[in-house]
mmCIF file with all atom_site columns, C-alpha atoms in Angstrom:
data_model
loop_
_atom_site.group_PDB
_atom_site.id
_atom_site.type_symbol
_atom_site.label_atom_id
_atom_site.label_alt_id
_atom_site.label_comp_id
_atom_site.label_asym_id
_atom_site.label_entity_id
_atom_site.label_seq_id
_atom_site.pdbx_PDB_ins_code
_atom_site.Cartn_x
_atom_site.Cartn_y
_atom_site.Cartn_z
_atom_site.occupancy
_atom_site.B_iso_or_equiv
_atom_site.pdbx_formal_charge
_atom_site.auth_seq_id
_atom_site.auth_comp_id
_atom_site.auth_asym_id
_atom_site.auth_atom_id
_atom_site.pdbx_PDB_model_num
ATOM 1   C CA . MET N 1 1   ? 0.000   0.000   0.000  1.00 36.00 ? 130 MET N CA 1
ATOM 2   C CA . THR N 1 2   ? 1.407   3.368   -0.931 1.00 38.00 ? 131 THR N CA 1
ATOM 3   C CA . HIS N 1 3   ? 0.830   6.629   0.867  1.00 44.00 ? 132 HIS N CA 1
ATOM 4   C CA . ASP N 1 4   ? 0.168   9.640   -1.297 1.00 50.00 ? 133 ASP N CA 1
ATOM 5   C CA . GLY N 1 5   ? 0.705   12.229  1.437  1.00 60.00 ? 134 GLY N CA 1
ATOM 6   C CA . GLY N 1 6   ? -3.053  12.365  1.947  1.00 85.00 ? 135 GLY N CA 1
ATOM 7   C CA . LEU N 1 7   ? -5.256  12.611  5.000  1.00 95.00 ? 136 LEU N CA 1
ATOM 8   C CA . ARG N 1 8   ? -3.700  11.038  8.089  1.00 97.00 ? 137 ARG N CA 1
ATOM 9   C CA . LEU N 1 9   ? -4.761  10.830  11.715 1.00 97.00 ? 138 LEU N CA 1
ATOM 10  C CA . HIS N 1 10  ? -2.224  11.277  14.525 1.00 98.00 ? 139 HIS N CA 1
ATOM 11  C CA . LEU N 1 11  ? -3.004  10.841  18.234 1.00 98.00 ? 140 LEU N CA 1
ATOM 12  C CA . GLN N 1 12  ? -0.789  10.616  21.293 1.00 97.00 ? 141 GLN N CA 1
ATOM 13  C CA . ARG N 1 13  ? -1.481  9.506   24.863 1.00 97.00 ? 142 ARG N CA 1
ATOM 14  C CA . VAL N 1 14  ? 0.437   8.868   28.050 1.00 97.00 ? 143 VAL N CA 1
ATOM 15  C CA . LEU N 1 15  ? -1.055  5.811   29.744 1.00 97.00 ? 144 LEU N CA 1
ATOM 16  C CA . PRO N 1 16  ? -0.575  4.855   33.411 1.00 96.00 ? 145 PRO N CA 1
ATOM 17  C CA . ALA N 1 17  ? 0.952   1.420   32.718 1.00 96.00 ? 146 ALA N CA 1
ATOM 18  C CA . PRO N 1 18  ? 4.225   -0.016  31.403 1.00 95.00 ? 147 PRO N CA 1
ATOM 19  C CA . ARG N 1 19  ? 4.313   -0.517  27.637 1.00 95.00 ? 148 ARG N CA 1
ATOM 20  C CA . SER N 1 20  ? 4.269   -4.329  28.039 1.00 96.00 ? 149 SER N CA 1
ATOM 21  C CA . VAL N 1 21  ? 0.853   -4.053  29.749 1.00 96.00 ? 150 VAL N CA 1
ATOM 22  C CA . VAL N 1 22  ? -0.416  -1.612  27.125 1.00 97.00 ? 151 VAL N CA 1
ATOM 23  C CA . PHE N 1 23  ? 0.851   -3.837  24.296 1.00 98.00 ? 152 PHE N CA 1
ATOM 24  C CA . ARG N 1 24  ? -1.142  -6.775  25.732 1.00 97.00 ? 153 ARG N CA 1
ATOM 25  C CA . ALA N 1 25  ? -4.250  -4.546  25.855 1.00 97.00 ? 154 ALA N CA 1
ATOM 26  C CA . LEU N 1 26  ? -3.681  -3.672  22.191 1.00 98.00 ? 155 LEU N CA 1
ATOM 27  C CA . THR N 1 27  ? -3.202  -7.275  21.051 1.00 98.00 ? 156 THR N CA 1
ATOM 28  C CA . GLU N 1 28  ? -4.888  -9.858  23.309 1.00 98.00 ? 157 GLU N CA 1
ATOM 29  C CA . PRO N 1 29  ? -8.474  -10.449 22.124 1.00 98.00 ? 158 PRO N CA 1
ATOM 30  C CA . GLN N 1 30  ? -10.055 -10.547 25.608 1.00 97.00 ? 159 GLN N CA 1
ATOM 31  C CA . GLU N 1 31  ? -8.266  -7.312  26.593 1.00 97.00 ? 160 GLU N CA 1
ATOM 32  C CA . LEU N 1 32  ? -8.980  -5.559  23.284 1.00 97.00 ? 161 LEU N CA 1
ATOM 33  C CA . ALA N 1 33  ? -12.702 -6.274  23.667 1.00 97.00 ? 162 ALA N CA 1
ATOM 34  C CA . LYS N 1 34  ? -12.741 -4.291  26.939 1.00 97.00 ? 163 LYS N CA 1
ATOM 35  C CA . TRP N 1 35  ? -11.844 -0.935  25.356 1.00 97.00 ? 164 TRP N CA 1
ATOM 36  C CA . TRP N 1 36  ? -12.199 -1.113  21.569 1.00 97.00 ? 165 TRP N CA 1
ATOM 37  C CA . GLY N 1 37  ? -14.807 0.940   19.768 1.00 96.00 ? 166 GLY N CA 1
ATOM 38  C CA . PRO N 1 38  ? -16.659 4.194   20.237 1.00 96.00 ? 167 PRO N CA 1
ATOM 39  C CA . ASP N 1 39  ? -18.722 4.847   23.352 1.00 96.00 ? 168 ASP N CA 1
ATOM 40  C CA . GLY N 1 40  ? -21.654 2.451   23.707 1.00 96.00 ? 169 GLY N CA 1
ATOM 41  C CA . PHE N 1 41  ? -20.228 -0.170  21.325 1.00 97.00 ? 170 PHE N CA 1
ATOM 42  C CA . THR N 1 42  ? -19.565 -3.732  22.433 1.00 97.00 ? 171 THR N CA 1
ATOM 43  C CA . ILE N 1 43  ? -17.112 -6.193  20.915 1.00 98.00 ? 172 ILE N CA 1
ATOM 44  C CA . PRO N 1 44  ? -18.703 -9.661  20.887 1.00 97.00 ? 173 PRO N CA 1
ATOM 45  C CA . ASN N 1 45  ? -15.828 -11.366 19.060 1.00 98.00 ? 174 ASN N CA 1
ATOM 46  C CA . VAL N 1 46  ? -12.148 -10.825 18.239 1.00 98.00 ? 175 VAL N CA 1
ATOM 47  C CA . GLU N 1 47  ? -10.171 -13.241 16.067 1.00 98.00 ? 176 GLU N CA 1
ATOM 48  C CA . SER N 1 48  ? -6.440  -12.628 15.788 1.00 98.00 ? 177 SER N CA 1
ATOM 49  C CA . ASP N 1 49  ? -3.385  -14.342 14.318 1.00 98.00 ? 178 ASP N CA 1
ATOM 50  C CA . LEU N 1 50  ? -0.799  -11.977 15.822 1.00 98.00 ? 179 LEU N CA 1
ATOM 51  C CA . ARG N 1 51  ? 2.179   -12.255 13.463 1.00 98.00 ? 180 ARG N CA 1
ATOM 52  C CA . PRO N 1 52  ? 3.320   -10.368 10.376 1.00 98.00 ? 181 PRO N CA 1
ATOM 53  C CA . GLY N 1 53  ? 1.005   -11.522 7.568  1.00 98.00 ? 182 GLY N CA 1
ATOM 54  C CA . GLY N 1 54  ? -1.534  -12.865 10.073 1.00 98.00 ? 183 GLY N CA 1
ATOM 55  C CA . SER N 1 55  ? -5.108  -11.643 9.899  1.00 98.00 ? 184 SER N CA 1
ATOM 56  C CA . TYR N 1 56  ? -7.602  -10.294 12.399 1.00 98.00 ? 185 TYR N CA 1
ATOM 57  C CA . ARG N 1 57  ? -11.346 -9.729  12.523 1.00 98.00 ? 186 ARG N CA 1
ATOM 58  C CA . ILE N 1 58  ? -13.164 -7.612  15.106 1.00 98.00 ? 187 ILE N CA 1
ATOM 59  C CA . ALA N 1 59  ? -16.959 -7.787  15.379 1.00 98.00 ? 188 ALA N CA 1
ATOM 60  C CA . MET N 1 60  ? -18.451 -4.478  16.555 1.00 97.00 ? 189 MET N CA 1
ATOM 61  C CA . GLN N 1 61  ? -21.983 -3.999  17.869 1.00 97.00 ? 190 GLN N CA 1
ATOM 62  C CA . PRO N 1 62  ? -23.275 -0.415  17.985 1.00 96.00 ? 191 PRO N CA 1
ATOM 63  C CA . PRO N 1 63  ? -25.877 0.517   20.639 1.00 95.00 ? 192 PRO N CA 1
ATOM 64  C CA . GLU N 1 64  ? -28.496 0.501   17.887 1.00 94.00 ? 193 GLU N CA 1
ATOM 65  C CA . GLY N 1 65  ? -28.083 -1.160  14.532 1.00 93.00 ? 194 GLY N CA 1
ATOM 66  C CA . ASP N 1 66  ? -26.524 -4.215  13.007 1.00 95.00 ? 195 ASP N CA 1
ATOM 67  C CA . LEU N 1 67  ? -23.271 -5.895  13.901 1.00 96.00 ? 196 LEU N CA 1
ATOM 68  C CA . PHE N 1 68  ? -20.410 -5.079  11.517 1.00 95.00 ? 197 PHE N CA 1
ATOM 69  C CA . CYS N 1 69  ? -16.794 -6.203  11.236 1.00 97.00 ? 198 CYS N CA 1
ATOM 70  C CA . LEU N 1 70  ? -13.365 -4.711  10.837 1.00 96.00 ? 199 LEU N CA 1
ATOM 71  C CA . VAL N 1 71  ? -10.690 -6.860  9.187  1.00 98.00 ? 200 VAL N CA 1
ATOM 72  C CA . GLY N 1 72  ? -7.060  -6.610  8.201  1.00 98.00 ? 201 GLY N CA 1
ATOM 73  C CA . GLU N 1 73  ? -3.585  -8.072  8.288  1.00 98.00 ? 202 GLU N CA 1
ATOM 74  C CA . PHE N 1 74  ? -0.696  -7.461  10.657 1.00 98.00 ? 203 PHE N CA 1
ATOM 75  C CA . VAL N 1 75  ? 2.192   -5.689  8.945  1.00 98.00 ? 204 VAL N CA 1
ATOM 76  C CA . GLU N 1 76  ? 4.579   -5.372  11.893 1.00 98.00 ? 205 GLU N CA 1
ATOM 77  C CA . VAL N 1 77  ? 4.468   -7.028  15.324 1.00 98.00 ? 206 VAL N CA 1
ATOM 78  C CA . ASP N 1 78  ? 7.371   -5.985  17.554 1.00 98.00 ? 207 ASP N CA 1
ATOM 79  C CA . PRO N 1 79  ? 6.358   -6.449  21.226 1.00 98.00 ? 208 PRO N CA 1
ATOM 80  C CA . PRO N 1 80  ? 6.211   -4.324  23.283 1.00 97.00 ? 209 PRO N CA 1
ATOM 81  C CA . GLU N 1 81  ? 7.308   -1.425  21.072 1.00 98.00 ? 210 GLU N CA 1
ATOM 82  C CA . ARG N 1 82  ? 5.370   -1.384  17.820 1.00 98.00 ? 211 ARG N CA 1
ATOM 83  C CA . LEU N 1 83  ? 2.284   -2.744  16.106 1.00 98.00 ? 212 LEU N CA 1
ATOM 84  C CA . SER N 1 84  ? 1.112   -2.004  12.571 1.00 98.00 ? 213 SER N CA 1
ATOM 85  C CA . TYR N 1 85  ? -1.830  -3.413  10.635 1.00 98.00 ? 214 TYR N CA 1
ATOM 86  C CA . THR N 1 86  ? -4.124  -2.769  7.723  1.00 98.00 ? 215 THR N CA 1
ATOM 87  C CA . PHE N 1 87  ? -7.649  -1.597  8.577  1.00 98.00 ? 216 PHE N CA 1
ATOM 88  C CA . ARG N 1 88  ? -10.724 -2.079  6.416  1.00 97.00 ? 217 ARG N CA 1
ATOM 89  C CA . TRP N 1 89  ? -14.431 -2.604  6.951  1.00 95.00 ? 218 TRP N CA 1
ATOM 90  C CA . GLU N 1 90  ? -15.878 -5.895  5.740  1.00 95.00 ? 219 GLU N CA 1
ATOM 91  C CA . ASP N 1 91  ? -18.707 -3.983  4.083  1.00 89.00 ? 220 ASP N CA 1
ATOM 92  C CA . PRO N 1 92  ? -17.097 -0.588  3.410  1.00 84.00 ? 221 PRO N CA 1
ATOM 93  C CA . ASP N 1 93  ? -18.813 2.732   2.935  1.00 85.00 ? 222 ASP N CA 1
ATOM 94  C CA . PRO N 1 94  ? -18.198 4.028   -0.616 1.00 87.00 ? 223 PRO N CA 1
ATOM 95  C CA . GLU N 1 95  ? -15.911 6.705   0.903  1.00 90.00 ? 224 GLU N CA 1
ATOM 96  C CA . ASP N 1 96  ? -13.779 4.126   2.746  1.00 91.00 ? 225 ASP N CA 1
ATOM 97  C CA . ARG N 1 97  ? -10.529 2.603   1.652  1.00 94.00 ? 226 ARG N CA 1
ATOM 98  C CA . GLU N 1 98  ? -8.001  0.408   3.377  1.00 96.00 ? 227 GLU N CA 1
ATOM 99  C CA . THR N 1 99  ? -5.749  2.331   5.740  1.00 97.00 ? 228 THR N CA 1
ATOM 100 C CA . VAL N 1 100 ? -2.712  1.400   7.822  1.00 98.00 ? 229 VAL N CA 1
ATOM 101 C CA . VAL N 1 101 ? -2.678  1.824   11.615 1.00 98.00 ? 230 VAL N CA 1
ATOM 102 C CA . THR N 1 102 ? 0.663   2.135   13.419 1.00 98.00 ? 231 THR N CA 1
ATOM 103 C CA . LEU N 1 103 ? 0.995   2.142   17.206 1.00 98.00 ? 232 LEU N CA 1
ATOM 104 C CA . SER N 1 104 ? 4.332   2.877   18.861 1.00 98.00 ? 233 SER N CA 1
ATOM 105 C CA . LEU N 1 105 ? 4.988   2.553   22.590 1.00 98.00 ? 234 LEU N CA 1
ATOM 106 C CA . ARG N 1 106 ? 7.739   4.046   24.723 1.00 97.00 ? 235 ARG N CA 1
ATOM 107 C CA . ASP N 1 107 ? 8.210   3.461   28.459 1.00 96.00 ? 236 ASP N CA 1
ATOM 108 C CA . ILE N 1 108 ? 8.247   6.556   30.633 1.00 96.00 ? 237 ILE N CA 1
ATOM 109 C CA . GLY N 1 109 ? 9.852   5.812   33.974 1.00 90.00 ? 238 GLY N CA 1
ATOM 110 C CA . GLY N 1 110 ? 8.763   2.173   33.925 1.00 84.00 ? 239 GLY N CA 1
ATOM 111 C CA . THR N 1 111 ? 5.235   2.893   35.183 1.00 92.00 ? 240 THR N CA 1
ATOM 112 C CA . ARG N 1 112 ? 3.792   4.847   32.255 1.00 96.00 ? 241 ARG N CA 1
ATOM 113 C CA . ALA N 1 113 ? 3.862   4.464   28.496 1.00 97.00 ? 242 ALA N CA 1
ATOM 114 C CA . GLU N 1 114 ? 3.592   6.961   25.690 1.00 98.00 ? 243 GLU N CA 1
ATOM 115 C CA . LEU N 1 115 ? 1.359   5.697   22.888 1.00 98.00 ? 244 LEU N CA 1
ATOM 116 C CA . VAL N 1 116 ? 1.758   7.306   19.470 1.00 98.00 ? 245 VAL N CA 1
ATOM 117 C CA . PHE N 1 117 ? -0.987  6.393   17.002 1.00 98.00 ? 246 PHE N CA 1
ATOM 118 C CA . SER N 1 118 ? -1.233  7.095   13.285 1.00 98.00 ? 247 SER N CA 1
ATOM 119 C CA . GLN N 1 119 ? -3.673  5.974   10.604 1.00 98.00 ? 248 GLN N CA 1
ATOM 120 C CA . GLY N 1 120 ? -4.061  6.815   6.956  1.00 97.00 ? 249 GLY N CA 1
ATOM 121 C CA . ASP N 1 121 ? -4.454  7.657   4.257  1.00 96.00 ? 250 ASP N CA 1
ATOM 122 C CA . PHE N 1 122 ? -8.168  8.444   4.309  1.00 96.00 ? 251 PHE N CA 1
ATOM 123 C CA . ALA N 1 123 ? -10.217 9.063   1.183  1.00 94.00 ? 252 ALA N CA 1
ATOM 124 C CA . THR N 1 124 ? -12.166 12.011  2.632  1.00 95.00 ? 253 THR N CA 1
ATOM 125 C CA . GLU N 1 125 ? -12.019 14.454  5.543  1.00 95.00 ? 254 GLU N CA 1
ATOM 126 C CA . GLY N 1 126 ? -15.372 13.064  6.700  1.00 94.00 ? 255 GLY N CA 1
ATOM 127 C CA . ARG N 1 127 ? -13.962 9.542   7.065  1.00 95.00 ? 256 ARG N CA 1
ATOM 128 C CA . GLN N 1 128 ? -10.879 10.917  8.832  1.00 96.00 ? 257 GLN N CA 1
ATOM 129 C CA . ALA N 1 129 ? -13.106 12.807  11.304 1.00 96.00 ? 258 ALA N CA 1
ATOM 130 C CA . LEU N 1 130 ? -15.237 9.700   11.924 1.00 95.00 ? 259 LEU N CA 1
ATOM 131 C CA . HIS N 1 131 ? -12.109 7.666   12.738 1.00 96.00 ? 260 HIS N CA 1
ATOM 132 C CA . GLU N 1 132 ? -10.714 10.453  14.931 1.00 97.00 ? 261 GLU N CA 1
ATOM 133 C CA . GLU N 1 133 ? -13.899 10.444  17.020 1.00 97.00 ? 262 GLU N CA 1
ATOM 134 C CA . GLY N 1 134 ? -13.924 6.639   17.302 1.00 97.00 ? 263 GLY N CA 1
ATOM 135 C CA . TRP N 1 135 ? -10.237 6.343   18.178 1.00 98.00 ? 264 TRP N CA 1
ATOM 136 C CA . THR N 1 136 ? -10.428 9.201   20.691 1.00 98.00 ? 265 THR N CA 1
ATOM 137 C CA . GLN N 1 137 ? -13.313 7.486   22.492 1.00 98.00 ? 266 GLN N CA 1
ATOM 138 C CA . SER N 1 138 ? -11.548 4.102   22.304 1.00 98.00 ? 267 SER N CA 1
ATOM 139 C CA . LEU N 1 139 ? -8.286  5.502   23.677 1.00 97.00 ? 268 LEU N CA 1
ATOM 140 C CA . ASN N 1 140 ? -10.233 7.214   26.484 1.00 97.00 ? 269 ASN N CA 1
ATOM 141 C CA . LYS N 1 141 ? -11.583 3.782   27.439 1.00 97.00 ? 270 LYS N CA 1
ATOM 142 C CA . LEU N 1 142 ? -8.089  2.261   27.199 1.00 97.00 ? 271 LEU N CA 1
ATOM 143 C CA . GLU N 1 143 ? -6.760  4.985   29.498 1.00 96.00 ? 272 GLU N CA 1
ATOM 144 C CA . GLU N 1 144 ? -9.566  4.293   32.008 1.00 96.00 ? 273 GLU N CA 1
ATOM 145 C CA . LEU N 1 145 ? -8.811  0.552   31.855 1.00 95.00 ? 274 LEU N CA 1
ATOM 146 C CA . MET N 1 146 ? -5.095  1.165   32.472 1.00 95.00 ? 275 MET N CA 1
ATOM 147 C CA . SER N 1 147 ? -5.902  3.588   35.337 1.00 92.00 ? 276 SER N CA 1
ATOM 148 C CA . SER N 1 148 ? -8.218  1.124   37.064 1.00 87.00 ? 277 SER N CA 1
ATOM 149 C CA . ALA N 1 149 ? -5.670  -1.690  36.665 1.00 80.00 ? 278 ALA N CA 1
ATOM 150 C CA . ALA N 1 150 ? -2.907  0.535   38.110 1.00 76.00 ? 279 ALA N CA 1
ATOM 151 C CA . SER N 1 151 ? -4.994  1.419   41.160 1.00 75.00 ? 280 SER N CA 1
ATOM 152 C CA . ALA N 1 152 ? -6.128  -2.176  41.804 1.00 67.00 ? 281 ALA N CA 1
#
């Protein structure tokens, strides 16, 4: 997949957990299901073959409406530092196209991790904005999960 310098999404968070814990939350199906998706969504099923060239499929259930799935292939799996994968909807909107997600983790003092997220290239600003909203809400839930685990 080539990048034409188009619309990209960049987010950054500092999470209250070591990067090894965050990496597990990003990659283990039972952990991913706890935080993935916009507010109100549930994740009834996650299938994952976590290796370069391996595939994944995430079933997402919105509060109202039909179940839909996200699929892709892992491009890079370098625990606990980096994860990259393709991202496409099983039944895409006409304005969707396959994008690449890259997550990089860096330990901060051994008890916190900086997460740097990027995704692109998007076909339209509308699709980029939709993904920004969904990822922001998802990363908020991930941060809450890491905070509650740290205080337990």
